Amino acid sequence: MPRTLEHFIRDTPVLREAALRVRALSRSMAAAPAGLYTLCYHHVAPGEQAGFARQMCFLGRYGTFVTADRAADLVASGTAGQGRHFLVSFDDGYADTHGVALPVLRALSIPAIVFLVSDWVDAPPGGDRAGYMDRAAVADWLAAGLDVGSHSASHRNLGRLAATEVAGELGRSRRDLEAMTGRPVRHFACPWGVAGTDFDPGRDPALARDAGYHSFHTTRRGVARGPEDLLLMPRHVLEPAWGLYQIDALVGGPTRAAR
């Protein structure tokens, strides 16, 4: 199947950059609609710490940062649309989430949640102990007042698993993380998170609910406002190296001149 023009632009860095700069001329976080914006980060490299801090300060001008529990409450009650709220999340539990992002969050008093792959805390992929948060890092994260959620037990693609296997991934991860942290684990982020490819939207959110999770996070862009979003939570995947205009272009709403 031939690639569409949109895919061609997306996959060509120079064209993608130009397209985002043009889009940013007519979109702004100041014009973004009310609701819950969940932000998804992966790596925050040491050289990206200042950029990450700049993004946090920028977003803080346009809304309120909330915890994962508060975010779920706002969505479940249908009151998320009464303001603009930001939930900061990190997937996979990379060491730089603790070593690079955490100091920024502490300094700015911003709540956040890290979605951990429970098996990787003690046995990281490829034996890369330095690349992932260990138990000491998780304890320090919690001591800073931040939250832990599940990113499954082993980071398998849920869409390729039988229902019993998905239930096992969800349940085991929650049990292991609660035993490790001594705290309830209420929120789940699906690995990769694309509906129909990485999970079954008609099956897996319900299995997560049955396993005791209050929310099921995906990677579709969007804004959560009501209870129908709780088990298919949208998230905006961001990179800390992005310029602020990229956030305006991809997360912001249309300005008055563009309407």
CSV table of C-alpha atoms in Angstrom, one decimal:
chain,number,residue,atom,x,y,z
A,1,MET,CA,0.0,0.0,0.0
A,2,PRO,CA,1.5,3.4,-1.0
A,3,ARG,CA,2.3,5.8,1.8
A,4,THR,CA,0.0,8.8,2.2
A,5,LEU,CA,1.3,12.3,2.0
A,6,GLU,CA,0.8,12.6,5.7
A,7,HIS,CA,3.0,9.6,6.4
A,8,PHE,CA,5.6,10.9,4.0
A,9,ILE,CA,5.8,14.2,5.8
A,10,ARG,CA,5.8,12.5,9.2
A,11,ASP,CA,8.7,10.3,8.2
A,12,THR,CA,10.8,13.0,6.6
A,13,PRO,CA,12.4,15.1,9.4
A,14,VAL,CA,12.8,18.3,7.4
A,15,LEU,CA,9.3,18.2,6.1
A,16,ARG,CA,7.8,17.3,9.5
A,17,GLU,CA,9.7,20.2,11.2
A,18,ALA,CA,8.4,22.6,8.6
A,19,ALA,CA,4.8,21.3,8.9
A,20,LEU,CA,4.9,21.7,12.7
A,21,ARG,CA,6.2,25.2,12.5
A,22,VAL,CA,3.4,26.1,10.1
A,23,ARG,CA,0.8,24.4,12.2
A,24,ALA,CA,2.0,26.2,15.3
A,25,LEU,CA,1.1,29.5,13.7
A,26,SER,CA,-2.5,28.7,14.1
A,27,ARG,CA,-2.5,26.6,17.3
A,28,SER,CA,-1.7,27.4,20.9
A,29,MET,CA,-1.9,25.9,24.4
A,30,ALA,CA,-3.7,29.2,25.3
A,31,ALA,CA,-6.5,28.1,23.0
A,32,ALA,CA,-6.6,24.4,24.1
A,33,PRO,CA,-10.0,23.3,25.3
A,34,ALA,CA,-10.7,22.4,28.9
A,35,GLY,CA,-10.1,18.8,30.0
A,36,LEU,CA,-7.4,16.4,31.2
A,37,TYR,CA,-4.2,16.3,29.2
A,38,THR,CA,-2.1,13.2,30.1
A,39,LEU,CA,1.5,13.7,28.9
A,40,CYS,CA,3.6,10.6,28.2
A,41,TYR,CA,7.4,10.7,28.3
A,42,HIS,CA,9.9,7.9,27.9
A,43,HIS,CA,13.6,8.9,28.1
A,44,VAL,CA,14.7,12.2,29.5
A,45,ALA,CA,18.4,12.3,28.8
A,46,PRO,CA,20.8,14.4,30.9
A,47,GLY,CA,21.2,16.9,28.0
A,48,GLU,CA,17.4,17.2,27.8
A,49,GLN,CA,16.8,18.2,31.5
A,50,ALA,CA,16.7,21.9,30.8
A,51,GLY,CA,14.3,21.3,27.9
A,52,PHE,CA,12.1,19.1,30.0
A,53,ALA,CA,12.0,21.8,32.8
A,54,ARG,CA,11.1,24.4,30.1
A,55,GLN,CA,8.2,22.3,28.9
A,56,MET,CA,6.9,21.9,32.5
A,57,CYS,CA,7.1,25.6,33.1
A,58,PHE,CA,5.4,26.3,29.8
A,59,LEU,CA,2.5,23.9,30.4
A,60,GLY,CA,2.1,25.2,34.0
A,61,ARG,CA,1.1,28.6,32.6
A,62,TYR,CA,-2.0,27.1,31.0
A,63,GLY,CA,-3.3,24.6,33.5
A,64,THR,CA,-2.9,22.8,36.8
A,65,PHE,CA,-0.8,19.7,37.3
A,66,VAL,CA,-2.7,16.9,39.0
A,67,THR,CA,-1.9,13.4,40.5
A,68,ALA,CA,-3.1,10.3,38.7
A,69,ASP,CA,-5.8,9.7,41.3
A,70,ARG,CA,-7.0,13.3,41.0
A,71,ALA,CA,-7.0,12.9,37.2
A,72,ALA,CA,-9.1,9.7,37.4
A,73,ASP,CA,-11.5,11.4,39.8
A,74,LEU,CA,-12.0,14.4,37.6
A,75,VAL,CA,-12.7,12.2,34.6
A,76,ALA,CA,-14.9,9.8,36.5
A,77,SER,CA,-17.0,12.6,37.9
A,78,GLY,CA,-17.3,14.4,34.6
A,79,THR,CA,-15.7,17.6,36.1
A,80,ALA,CA,-12.4,17.4,34.1
A,81,GLY,CA,-13.9,19.9,31.6
A,82,GLN,CA,-14.2,22.6,34.3
A,83,GLY,CA,-10.6,23.5,33.8
A,84,ARG,CA,-7.4,22.6,32.0
A,85,HIS,CA,-5.4,19.9,33.9
A,86,PHE,CA,-2.1,18.1,33.2
A,87,LEU,CA,-1.1,14.6,34.3
A,88,VAL,CA,2.6,13.9,33.8
A,89,SER,CA,3.4,10.2,33.1
A,90,PHE,CA,6.5,8.2,32.2
A,91,ASP,CA,6.5,4.7,30.6
A,92,ASP,CA,8.9,1.8,31.2
A,93,GLY,CA,10.8,3.0,34.3
A,94,TYR,CA,14.1,4.1,32.6
A,95,ALA,CA,16.8,5.2,35.0
A,96,ASP,CA,16.8,8.7,33.6
A,97,THR,CA,13.1,9.1,34.8
A,98,HIS,CA,14.6,9.0,38.3
A,99,GLY,CA,18.0,10.5,37.7
A,100,VAL,CA,17.1,13.4,35.3
A,101,ALA,CA,13.3,14.0,35.4
A,102,LEU,CA,12.8,13.6,39.1
A,103,PRO,CA,15.0,16.5,40.2
A,104,VAL,CA,12.9,18.8,37.9
A,105,LEU,CA,9.6,17.5,39.2
A,106,ARG,CA,10.9,18.0,42.8
A,107,ALA,CA,12.1,21.5,42.1
A,108,LEU,CA,8.8,22.6,40.5
A,109,SER,CA,6.6,20.6,42.9
A,110,ILE,CA,4.9,18.8,40.0
A,111,PRO,CA,3.1,15.4,40.6
A,112,ALA,CA,3.8,12.5,38.2
A,113,ILE,CA,3.3,8.8,37.8
A,114,VAL,CA,5.8,6.3,36.4
A,115,PHE,CA,4.3,3.2,34.8
A,116,LEU,CA,6.6,0.4,35.6
A,117,VAL,CA,7.0,-3.0,33.9
A,118,SER,CA,7.1,-5.0,37.1
A,119,ASP,CA,9.4,-7.8,35.9
A,120,TRP,CA,12.0,-5.2,34.8
A,121,VAL,CA,12.6,-3.7,38.2
A,122,ASP,CA,14.5,-6.7,39.3
A,123,ALA,CA,15.4,-8.2,35.9
A,124,PRO,CA,15.8,-5.4,33.3
A,125,PRO,CA,15.9,-6.3,29.6
A,126,GLY,CA,19.3,-7.5,28.5
A,127,GLY,CA,20.6,-7.3,32.1
A,128,ASP,CA,20.8,-3.5,31.7
A,129,ARG,CA,20.8,-2.8,35.4
A,130,ALA,CA,22.0,0.8,34.9
A,131,GLY,CA,19.4,1.6,32.3
A,132,TYR,CA,16.3,1.0,34.5
A,133,MET,CA,14.9,2.1,37.9
A,134,ASP,CA,15.7,-0.4,40.6
A,135,ARG,CA,14.0,-0.8,43.9
A,136,ALA,CA,16.0,1.9,45.5
A,137,ALA,CA,15.1,4.3,42.7
A,138,VAL,CA,11.4,3.4,43.0
A,139,ALA,CA,11.6,4.0,46.8
A,140,ASP,CA,13.2,7.4,46.2
A,141,TRP,CA,10.5,8.2,43.6
A,142,LEU,CA,7.8,7.4,46.1
A,143,ALA,CA,9.5,9.3,48.9
A,144,ALA,CA,9.3,12.4,46.7
A,145,GLY,CA,5.5,12.0,46.8
A,146,LEU,CA,5.1,10.7,43.3
A,147,ASP,CA,3.1,7.7,42.1
A,148,VAL,CA,3.7,4.3,40.5
A,149,GLY,CA,1.4,2.6,38.0
A,150,SER,CA,1.5,-0.6,36.0
A,151,HIS,CA,2.9,-1.0,32.5
A,152,SER,CA,2.2,-4.8,32.6
A,153,ALA,CA,4.3,-7.6,34.0
A,154,SER,CA,6.6,-8.2,31.0
A,155,HIS,CA,5.7,-5.6,28.3
A,156,ARG,CA,4.1,-8.1,26.0
A,157,ASN,CA,1.7,-6.9,23.3
A,158,LEU,CA,-1.7,-7.5,24.8
A,159,GLY,CA,-3.4,-7.6,21.4
A,160,ARG,CA,-1.5,-10.8,20.6
A,161,LEU,CA,-2.4,-12.6,23.9
A,162,ALA,CA,-5.4,-14.6,24.9
A,163,ALA,CA,-7.7,-13.1,27.5
A,164,THR,CA,-6.3,-15.4,30.2
A,165,GLU,CA,-2.8,-14.2,29.4
A,166,VAL,CA,-3.8,-10.6,29.5
A,167,ALA,CA,-5.5,-11.1,32.8
A,168,GLY,CA,-2.3,-12.7,34.1
A,169,GLU,CA,-0.2,-9.8,32.9
A,170,LEU,CA,-2.5,-7.3,34.6
A,171,GLY,CA,-3.0,-9.1,37.8
A,172,ARG,CA,0.6,-10.2,38.4
A,173,SER,CA,2.0,-6.7,37.7
A,174,ARG,CA,-0.4,-5.1,40.1
A,175,ARG,CA,0.3,-7.6,42.9
A,176,ASP,CA,4.1,-7.4,42.5
A,177,LEU,CA,4.1,-3.6,42.4
A,178,GLU,CA,1.9,-3.4,45.4
A,179,ALA,CA,4.1,-5.8,47.3
A,180,MET,CA,7.2,-3.8,46.3
A,181,THR,CA,5.8,-0.4,47.1
A,182,GLY,CA,3.4,-1.1,49.9
A,183,ARG,CA,0.9,1.1,48.2
A,184,PRO,CA,-2.2,0.6,46.0
A,185,VAL,CA,-1.5,0.5,42.3
A,186,ARG,CA,-4.6,1.9,40.6
A,187,HIS,CA,-3.6,2.9,37.1
A,188,PHE,CA,-2.5,1.0,34.0
A,189,ALA,CA,-0.8,2.1,30.8
A,190,CYS,CA,-0.9,-0.3,27.9
A,191,PRO,CA,2.5,-1.1,26.3
A,192,TRP,CA,2.6,0.9,23.0
A,193,GLY,CA,-1.1,1.7,23.5
A,194,VAL,CA,-2.6,1.7,20.0
A,195,ALA,CA,-6.2,0.3,20.0
A,196,GLY,CA,-6.7,-2.7,17.7
A,197,THR,CA,-2.9,-3.2,17.3
A,198,ASP,CA,-1.6,-3.3,20.9
A,199,PHE,CA,-4.7,-4.1,22.8
A,200,ASP,CA,-8.3,-5.1,22.2
A,201,PRO,CA,-10.5,-2.1,23.1
A,202,GLY,CA,-13.5,-4.3,23.5
A,203,ARG,CA,-11.8,-6.7,25.9
A,204,ASP,CA,-8.6,-5.4,27.7
A,205,PRO,CA,-9.9,-2.2,29.4
A,206,ALA,CA,-12.6,-4.4,31.0
A,207,LEU,CA,-10.0,-6.9,32.1
A,208,ALA,CA,-8.0,-4.1,33.6
A,209,ARG,CA,-11.0,-2.9,35.5
A,210,ASP,CA,-11.6,-6.5,36.8
A,211,ALA,CA,-8.0,-6.7,37.9
A,212,GLY,CA,-8.6,-3.6,40.1
A,213,TYR,CA,-7.3,-0.8,38.0
A,214,HIS,CA,-9.2,2.5,38.0
A,215,SER,CA,-7.8,3.8,34.6
A,216,PHE,CA,-6.5,2.3,31.4
A,217,HIS,CA,-4.1,4.6,29.4
A,218,THR,CA,-3.5,4.5,25.7
A,219,THR,CA,-1.4,6.5,23.3
A,220,ARG,CA,-4.1,8.1,21.2
A,221,ARG,CA,-3.9,11.9,21.3
A,222,GLY,CA,-6.8,13.7,22.9
A,223,VAL,CA,-8.4,15.2,25.9
A,224,ALA,CA,-10.3,13.3,28.6
A,225,ARG,CA,-13.4,14.9,30.0
A,226,GLY,CA,-16.0,12.3,31.1
A,227,PRO,CA,-16.3,8.8,32.5
A,228,GLU,CA,-16.4,7.2,29.1
A,229,ASP,CA,-12.7,8.1,28.8
A,230,LEU,CA,-11.6,6.5,32.0
A,231,LEU,CA,-10.8,3.0,30.5
A,232,LEU,CA,-9.5,4.5,27.2
A,233,MET,CA,-7.5,7.4,28.5
A,234,PRO,CA,-5.8,9.5,25.8
A,235,ARG,CA,-2.2,10.6,26.2
A,236,HIS,CA,0.0,12.9,24.3
A,237,VAL,CA,3.4,11.3,23.7
A,238,LEU,CA,6.0,14.1,24.0
A,239,GLU,CA,9.8,14.3,23.7
A,240,PRO,CA,11.8,16.5,26.1
A,241,ALA,CA,13.9,17.8,23.2
A,242,TRP,CA,10.9,19.4,21.5
A,243,GLY,CA,10.6,23.1,21.2
A,244,LEU,CA,7.6,24.8,22.8
A,245,TYR,CA,6.1,25.5,19.3
A,246,GLN,CA,5.8,21.7,18.8
A,247,ILE,CA,3.7,21.4,21.9
A,248,ASP,CA,1.5,24.2,20.6
A,249,ALA,CA,1.2,22.5,17.3
A,250,LEU,CA,0.4,19.0,18.6
A,251,VAL,CA,-1.4,19.6,21.9
A,252,GLY,CA,-2.8,23.1,21.6
A,253,GLY,CA,-6.1,24.2,20.2
A,254,PRO,CA,-6.9,26.4,17.2
A,255,THR,CA,-6.4,30.1,17.8
A,256,ARG,CA,-9.2,32.6,17.0
A,257,ALA,CA,-7.6,33.6,13.7
A,258,ALA,CA,-7.6,29.9,12.6
A,259,ARG,CA,-11.3,29.4,13.3
